[in-house]
Amino acid sequence: MRKPIVLYSATGCPLCARYRALFDEEGHPFEERNTTEEPTYREELAGLGIMATPAVLVGDRAVPGYRPNTVIELLAS
Amino acid sequence: MNVERHRLVIVGGGPAGYTAALYAARANLNPLCIEGYSAGGVLMTTGVVENYPGFADGVSGPDLMSALRQQVERFGTVLLAKDVKEIDLDTWPFRLTLAGLVIEADAVIVSTGATAKRLGLPSEDALEGYGVAYCVACDGAFFEGKRVAVVGGGDSAMDQAMALAKIAREVVVVHRREDFRATEIMVEYARAHENVSFLRPYTVQDIVGQDERRVTGLRLRQERTGSEHVEPFDGVFVSIGHHPATELFQPFLDHDDKGYLWVAPGSTMTSVDGVFAAGDVHDHVYRQVVTAAGSGCMAALDAERWLGRRGGWTAGKAAAADSILARGRQGAVARA
């Protein structure tokens, strides 16, 4: 079963766009939470101590920043 | 695993790689540009570029890269947003391994650009994303009303400080030397912001955090006196320059101790026949968007001629070019 992915993004964040492209290319569905449009998403991240976008939740694992290889490894594990 | 064969493969999607792709596509070389997951390169986290010719009001880094990418696509370059995992330049055709795919290439242009330098502190790794940041466009909003440090003294550091000044309560630029490497105009721009100040010459000894989940300050050393103190900050943006992203290629290509690839003077040819280098991977002097783009153009022209000389499908074209050049040289000799 595929692990759910949540992408926390920001408007104008180029590395968030790269994650979008990566998930689309790999065929992984994901839920995007734009912290610029909805500041409560920023608070969700802050609740995890994360002060960065992109940040990705793979299942219950949080990956702050742009670390595609880490995310790919988590998805494959 | 699928194996694809290409005449020309360009590795890297920044100004050098895209410009190489543009020229190669217009020369009907049908290039494959492996732009990587970090396509767009350093410019994707750059604010306004004011020194790229042709943009009177400046242009944002991402907008410039987006326009260049569209231009490249228009001429039929195949773009691949994947990272190269392994490379073998000891065999020919050259072999590049990606996730689920092996690509064989007659010629390769290396244009993987540069990646942001890190301070190299264990605390930096532990606190990245938890108050240690590298991109104001991505992370600036998290520091609204807070006191943040920008570590660095170049144009990028000034650019980040100015962008943060609109969001944070206070921005302190921490620099290890008295003099900035930044251009004077950028320092003046930054200085004009009331909430931007400078701390120099100070080096960062450690990033102080709480429970590895929150930055609380920087331990700084005054370089003149050697004294140390902890300066309170809610976040730190690291902007201390870049180093060439050549790790993958270093086992095969001559390079200096900082990782810059060697190229033959006046060309983009590396130490391996058929492999060319463009942009920040070999340029340790200029490192500008416009020089990277120019270098990409040179690499495409060098690759085109090299492929032609190997008897490939552009042989006729290369022979014609050689003939024109030869006539030009004879003319120059005759005039002399």
mmCIF file with all atom_site columns, C-alpha atoms in Angstrom, chain B residues 137-259:
data_model
loop_
_atom_site.group_PDB
_atom_site.id
_atom_site.type_symbol
_atom_site.label_atom_id
_atom_site.label_alt_id
_atom_site.label_comp_id
_atom_site.label_asym_id
_atom_site.label_entity_id
_atom_site.label_seq_id
_atom_site.pdbx_PDB_ins_code
_atom_site.Cartn_x
_atom_site.Cartn_y
_atom_site.Cartn_z
_atom_site.occupancy
_atom_site.B_iso_or_equiv
_atom_site.pdbx_formal_charge
_atom_site.auth_seq_id
_atom_site.auth_comp_id
_atom_site.auth_asym_id
_atom_site.auth_atom_id
_atom_site.pdbx_PDB_model_num
ATOM 1   C CA . ALA B 1 137 ? 11.442 32.810 -0.912  1.00 0.00 ? 137 ALA B CA 1
ATOM 2   C CA . CYS B 1 138 ? 10.729 29.389 0.598   1.00 0.00 ? 138 CYS B CA 1
ATOM 3   C CA . ASP B 1 139 ? 11.177 29.987 4.310   1.00 0.00 ? 139 ASP B CA 1
ATOM 4   C CA . GLY B 1 140 ? 11.098 33.736 4.938   1.00 0.00 ? 140 GLY B CA 1
ATOM 5   C CA . ALA B 1 141 ? 7.428  33.787 6.032   1.00 0.00 ? 141 ALA B CA 1
ATOM 6   C CA . PHE B 1 142 ? 8.207  31.563 9.005   1.00 0.00 ? 142 PHE B CA 1
ATOM 7   C CA . PHE B 1 143 ? 10.306 34.376 10.467  1.00 0.00 ? 143 PHE B CA 1
ATOM 8   C CA . GLU B 1 144 ? 7.728  37.151 10.445  1.00 0.00 ? 144 GLU B CA 1
ATOM 9   C CA . GLY B 1 145 ? 8.453  39.588 13.283  1.00 0.00 ? 145 GLY B CA 1
ATOM 10  C CA . LYS B 1 146 ? 11.528 37.618 14.361  1.00 0.00 ? 146 LYS B CA 1
ATOM 11  C CA . ARG B 1 147 ? 15.243 38.381 14.685  1.00 0.00 ? 147 ARG B CA 1
ATOM 12  C CA . VAL B 1 148 ? 17.265 36.534 12.081  1.00 0.00 ? 148 VAL B CA 1
ATOM 13  C CA . ALA B 1 149 ? 20.888 36.312 10.982  1.00 0.00 ? 149 ALA B CA 1
ATOM 14  C CA . VAL B 1 150 ? 22.167 36.126 7.432   1.00 0.00 ? 150 VAL B CA 1
ATOM 15  C CA . VAL B 1 151 ? 25.623 34.585 7.349   1.00 0.00 ? 151 VAL B CA 1
ATOM 16  C CA . GLY B 1 152 ? 27.724 35.731 4.401   1.00 0.00 ? 152 GLY B CA 1
ATOM 17  C CA . GLY B 1 153 ? 29.184 38.753 2.697   1.00 0.00 ? 153 GLY B CA 1
ATOM 18  C CA . GLY B 1 154 ? 28.472 38.365 -1.019  1.00 0.00 ? 154 GLY B CA 1
ATOM 19  C CA . ASP B 1 155 ? 25.714 39.616 -3.297  1.00 0.00 ? 155 ASP B CA 1
ATOM 20  C CA . SER B 1 156 ? 23.529 36.621 -2.409  1.00 0.00 ? 156 SER B CA 1
ATOM 21  C CA . ALA B 1 157 ? 23.758 37.444 1.299   1.00 0.00 ? 157 ALA B CA 1
ATOM 22  C CA . MET B 1 158 ? 22.726 41.049 0.638   1.00 0.00 ? 158 MET B CA 1
ATOM 23  C CA . ASP B 1 159 ? 19.886 39.857 -1.586  1.00 0.00 ? 159 ASP B CA 1
ATOM 24  C CA . GLN B 1 160 ? 18.634 37.552 1.183   1.00 0.00 ? 160 GLN B CA 1
ATOM 25  C CA . ALA B 1 161 ? 18.995 40.244 3.847   1.00 0.00 ? 161 ALA B CA 1
ATOM 26  C CA . MET B 1 162 ? 16.890 42.696 1.844   1.00 0.00 ? 162 MET B CA 1
ATOM 27  C CA . ALA B 1 163 ? 14.179 40.130 1.168   1.00 0.00 ? 163 ALA B CA 1
ATOM 28  C CA . LEU B 1 164 ? 14.085 39.210 4.855   1.00 0.00 ? 164 LEU B CA 1
ATOM 29  C CA . ALA B 1 165 ? 13.978 42.872 5.928   1.00 0.00 ? 165 ALA B CA 1
ATOM 30  C CA . LYS B 1 166 ? 10.402 43.005 4.612   1.00 0.00 ? 166 LYS B CA 1
ATOM 31  C CA . ILE B 1 167 ? 9.339  40.119 6.848   1.00 0.00 ? 167 ILE B CA 1
ATOM 32  C CA . ALA B 1 168 ? 11.540 39.892 9.929   1.00 0.00 ? 168 ALA B CA 1
ATOM 33  C CA . ARG B 1 169 ? 11.738 42.379 12.789  1.00 0.00 ? 169 ARG B CA 1
ATOM 34  C CA . GLU B 1 170 ? 15.501 42.605 12.561  1.00 0.00 ? 170 GLU B CA 1
ATOM 35  C CA . VAL B 1 171 ? 18.088 41.206 10.160  1.00 0.00 ? 171 VAL B CA 1
ATOM 36  C CA . VAL B 1 172 ? 21.748 40.985 11.124  1.00 0.00 ? 172 VAL B CA 1
ATOM 37  C CA . VAL B 1 173 ? 24.309 40.197 8.429   1.00 0.00 ? 173 VAL B CA 1
ATOM 38  C CA . VAL B 1 174 ? 27.163 38.258 10.028  1.00 0.00 ? 174 VAL B CA 1
ATOM 39  C CA . HIS B 1 175 ? 30.359 38.314 8.012   1.00 0.00 ? 175 HIS B CA 1
ATOM 40  C CA . ARG B 1 176 ? 33.777 36.903 8.797   1.00 0.00 ? 176 ARG B CA 1
ATOM 41  C CA . ARG B 1 177 ? 35.786 39.783 7.319   1.00 0.00 ? 177 ARG B CA 1
ATOM 42  C CA . GLU B 1 178 ? 35.704 43.589 7.543   1.00 0.00 ? 178 GLU B CA 1
ATOM 43  C CA . ASP B 1 179 ? 35.240 43.937 3.792   1.00 0.00 ? 179 ASP B CA 1
ATOM 44  C CA . PHE B 1 180 ? 32.310 42.523 1.886   1.00 0.00 ? 180 PHE B CA 1
ATOM 45  C CA . ARG B 1 181 ? 32.741 40.536 -1.291  1.00 0.00 ? 181 ARG B CA 1
ATOM 46  C CA . ALA B 1 182 ? 29.372 41.926 -2.395  1.00 0.00 ? 182 ALA B CA 1
ATOM 47  C CA . THR B 1 183 ? 29.287 44.708 -4.950  1.00 0.00 ? 183 THR B CA 1
ATOM 48  C CA . GLU B 1 184 ? 29.063 48.175 -3.418  1.00 0.00 ? 184 GLU B CA 1
ATOM 49  C CA . ILE B 1 185 ? 25.619 48.820 -4.847  1.00 0.00 ? 185 ILE B CA 1
ATOM 50  C CA . MET B 1 186 ? 24.218 45.709 -3.140  1.00 0.00 ? 186 MET B CA 1
ATOM 51  C CA . VAL B 1 187 ? 25.746 46.694 0.213   1.00 0.00 ? 187 VAL B CA 1
ATOM 52  C CA . GLU B 1 188 ? 24.265 50.175 -0.129  1.00 0.00 ? 188 GLU B CA 1
ATOM 53  C CA . TYR B 1 189 ? 20.847 48.725 -1.008  1.00 0.00 ? 189 TYR B CA 1
ATOM 54  C CA . ALA B 1 190 ? 20.985 46.551 2.121   1.00 0.00 ? 190 ALA B CA 1
ATOM 55  C CA . ARG B 1 191 ? 22.284 49.357 4.332   1.00 0.00 ? 191 ARG B CA 1
ATOM 56  C CA . ALA B 1 192 ? 19.329 51.526 3.300   1.00 0.00 ? 192 ALA B CA 1
ATOM 57  C CA . HIS B 1 193 ? 16.959 49.207 5.222   1.00 0.00 ? 193 HIS B CA 1
ATOM 58  C CA . GLU B 1 194 ? 16.455 50.456 8.803   1.00 0.00 ? 194 GLU B CA 1
ATOM 59  C CA . ASN B 1 195 ? 16.134 46.969 10.242  1.00 0.00 ? 195 ASN B CA 1
ATOM 60  C CA . VAL B 1 196 ? 19.304 45.589 8.601   1.00 0.00 ? 196 VAL B CA 1
ATOM 61  C CA . SER B 1 197 ? 22.589 45.794 10.507  1.00 0.00 ? 197 SER B CA 1
ATOM 62  C CA . PHE B 1 198 ? 26.044 44.250 10.121  1.00 0.00 ? 198 PHE B CA 1
ATOM 63  C CA . LEU B 1 199 ? 28.230 42.262 12.510  1.00 0.00 ? 199 LEU B CA 1
ATOM 64  C CA . ARG B 1 200 ? 31.854 41.878 11.332  1.00 0.00 ? 200 ARG B CA 1
ATOM 65  C CA . PRO B 1 201 ? 34.397 40.425 11.532  1.00 0.00 ? 201 PRO B CA 1
ATOM 66  C CA . TYR B 1 202 ? 32.625 37.534 13.241  1.00 0.00 ? 202 TYR B CA 1
ATOM 67  C CA . THR B 1 203 ? 32.744 33.837 12.445  1.00 0.00 ? 203 THR B CA 1
ATOM 68  C CA . VAL B 1 204 ? 30.033 31.371 13.379  1.00 0.00 ? 204 VAL B CA 1
ATOM 69  C CA . GLN B 1 205 ? 31.404 28.810 15.819  1.00 0.00 ? 205 GLN B CA 1
ATOM 70  C CA . ASP B 1 206 ? 28.118 27.037 16.431  1.00 0.00 ? 206 ASP B CA 1
ATOM 71  C CA . ILE B 1 207 ? 24.383 27.277 15.897  1.00 0.00 ? 207 ILE B CA 1
ATOM 72  C CA . VAL B 1 208 ? 22.728 27.138 19.272  1.00 0.00 ? 208 VAL B CA 1
ATOM 73  C CA . GLY B 1 209 ? 19.420 25.297 19.443  1.00 0.00 ? 209 GLY B CA 1
ATOM 74  C CA . GLN B 1 210 ? 16.915 23.811 21.794  1.00 0.00 ? 210 GLN B CA 1
ATOM 75  C CA . ASP B 1 211 ? 16.172 20.080 21.672  1.00 0.00 ? 211 ASP B CA 1
ATOM 76  C CA . GLU B 1 212 ? 17.387 20.026 18.036  1.00 0.00 ? 212 GLU B CA 1
ATOM 77  C CA . ARG B 1 213 ? 14.047 21.555 17.108  1.00 0.00 ? 213 ARG B CA 1
ATOM 78  C CA . ARG B 1 214 ? 14.538 25.299 17.393  1.00 0.00 ? 214 ARG B CA 1
ATOM 79  C CA . VAL B 1 215 ? 17.343 27.775 16.723  1.00 0.00 ? 215 VAL B CA 1
ATOM 80  C CA . THR B 1 216 ? 17.972 30.122 19.638  1.00 0.00 ? 216 THR B CA 1
ATOM 81  C CA . GLY B 1 217 ? 21.193 31.836 18.607  1.00 0.00 ? 217 GLY B CA 1
ATOM 82  C CA . LEU B 1 218 ? 24.663 31.793 17.147  1.00 0.00 ? 218 LEU B CA 1
ATOM 83  C CA . ARG B 1 219 ? 27.905 31.402 19.027  1.00 0.00 ? 219 ARG B CA 1
ATOM 84  C CA . LEU B 1 220 ? 30.105 34.004 17.388  1.00 0.00 ? 220 LEU B CA 1
ATOM 85  C CA . ARG B 1 221 ? 33.818 34.686 17.568  1.00 0.00 ? 221 ARG B CA 1
ATOM 86  C CA . GLN B 1 222 ? 35.107 38.234 17.160  1.00 0.00 ? 222 GLN B CA 1
ATOM 87  C CA . GLU B 1 223 ? 38.017 37.759 14.768  1.00 0.00 ? 223 GLU B CA 1
ATOM 88  C CA . ARG B 1 224 ? 40.012 40.784 15.973  1.00 0.00 ? 224 ARG B CA 1
ATOM 89  C CA . THR B 1 225 ? 39.901 39.969 19.687  1.00 0.00 ? 225 THR B CA 1
ATOM 90  C CA . GLY B 1 226 ? 39.145 36.234 19.675  1.00 0.00 ? 226 GLY B CA 1
ATOM 91  C CA . SER B 1 227 ? 36.347 36.726 22.200  1.00 0.00 ? 227 SER B CA 1
ATOM 92  C CA . GLU B 1 228 ? 33.193 34.639 21.880  1.00 0.00 ? 228 GLU B CA 1
ATOM 93  C CA . HIS B 1 229 ? 29.580 35.251 22.795  1.00 0.00 ? 229 HIS B CA 1
ATOM 94  C CA . VAL B 1 230 ? 26.129 33.866 22.004  1.00 0.00 ? 230 VAL B CA 1
ATOM 95  C CA . GLU B 1 231 ? 23.983 36.250 19.979  1.00 0.00 ? 231 GLU B CA 1
ATOM 96  C CA . PRO B 1 232 ? 20.266 35.452 20.200  1.00 0.00 ? 232 PRO B CA 1
ATOM 97  C CA . PHE B 1 233 ? 18.486 34.716 16.898  1.00 0.00 ? 233 PHE B CA 1
ATOM 98  C CA . ASP B 1 234 ? 15.264 32.939 15.967  1.00 0.00 ? 234 ASP B CA 1
ATOM 99  C CA . GLY B 1 235 ? 16.690 31.763 12.683  1.00 0.00 ? 235 GLY B CA 1
ATOM 100 C CA . VAL B 1 236 ? 19.747 31.793 10.470  1.00 0.00 ? 236 VAL B CA 1
ATOM 101 C CA . PHE B 1 237 ? 19.970 32.001 6.690   1.00 0.00 ? 237 PHE B CA 1
ATOM 102 C CA . VAL B 1 238 ? 23.251 30.635 5.377   1.00 0.00 ? 238 VAL B CA 1
ATOM 103 C CA . SER B 1 239 ? 24.527 32.415 2.268   1.00 0.00 ? 239 SER B CA 1
ATOM 104 C CA . ILE B 1 240 ? 28.281 31.851 2.108   1.00 0.00 ? 240 ILE B CA 1
ATOM 105 C CA . GLY B 1 241 ? 28.667 31.104 -1.566  1.00 0.00 ? 241 GLY B CA 1
ATOM 106 C CA . HIS B 1 242 ? 28.709 27.998 -3.683  1.00 0.00 ? 242 HIS B CA 1
ATOM 107 C CA . HIS B 1 243 ? 31.000 25.190 -4.740  1.00 0.00 ? 243 HIS B CA 1
ATOM 108 C CA . PRO B 1 244 ? 30.996 23.316 -8.044  1.00 0.00 ? 244 PRO B CA 1
ATOM 109 C CA . ALA B 1 245 ? 28.617 20.346 -8.134  1.00 0.00 ? 245 ALA B CA 1
ATOM 110 C CA . THR B 1 246 ? 31.125 17.993 -9.758  1.00 0.00 ? 246 THR B CA 1
ATOM 111 C CA . GLU B 1 247 ? 31.424 15.103 -7.282  1.00 0.00 ? 247 GLU B CA 1
ATOM 112 C CA . LEU B 1 248 ? 29.977 12.616 -9.769  1.00 0.00 ? 248 LEU B CA 1
ATOM 113 C CA . PHE B 1 249 ? 32.505 13.591 -12.453 1.00 0.00 ? 249 PHE B CA 1
ATOM 114 C CA . GLN B 1 250 ? 35.665 14.012 -10.396 1.00 0.00 ? 250 GLN B CA 1
ATOM 115 C CA . PRO B 1 251 ? 36.782 10.349 -10.673 1.00 0.00 ? 251 PRO B CA 1
ATOM 116 C CA . PHE B 1 252 ? 36.925 10.743 -14.473 1.00 0.00 ? 252 PHE B CA 1
ATOM 117 C CA . LEU B 1 253 ? 37.782 14.366 -15.209 1.00 0.00 ? 253 LEU B CA 1
ATOM 118 C CA . ASP B 1 254 ? 40.805 16.458 -14.203 1.00 0.00 ? 254 ASP B CA 1
ATOM 119 C CA . HIS B 1 255 ? 39.859 19.035 -11.593 1.00 0.00 ? 255 HIS B CA 1
ATOM 120 C CA . ASP B 1 256 ? 41.473 21.302 -9.028  1.00 0.00 ? 256 ASP B CA 1
ATOM 121 C CA . ASP B 1 257 ? 41.418 20.848 -5.258  1.00 0.00 ? 257 ASP B CA 1
ATOM 122 C CA . LYS B 1 258 ? 38.130 22.744 -4.997  1.00 0.00 ? 258 LYS B CA 1
ATOM 123 C CA . GLY B 1 259 ? 36.411 20.541 -7.557  1.00 0.00 ? 259 GLY B CA 1
#
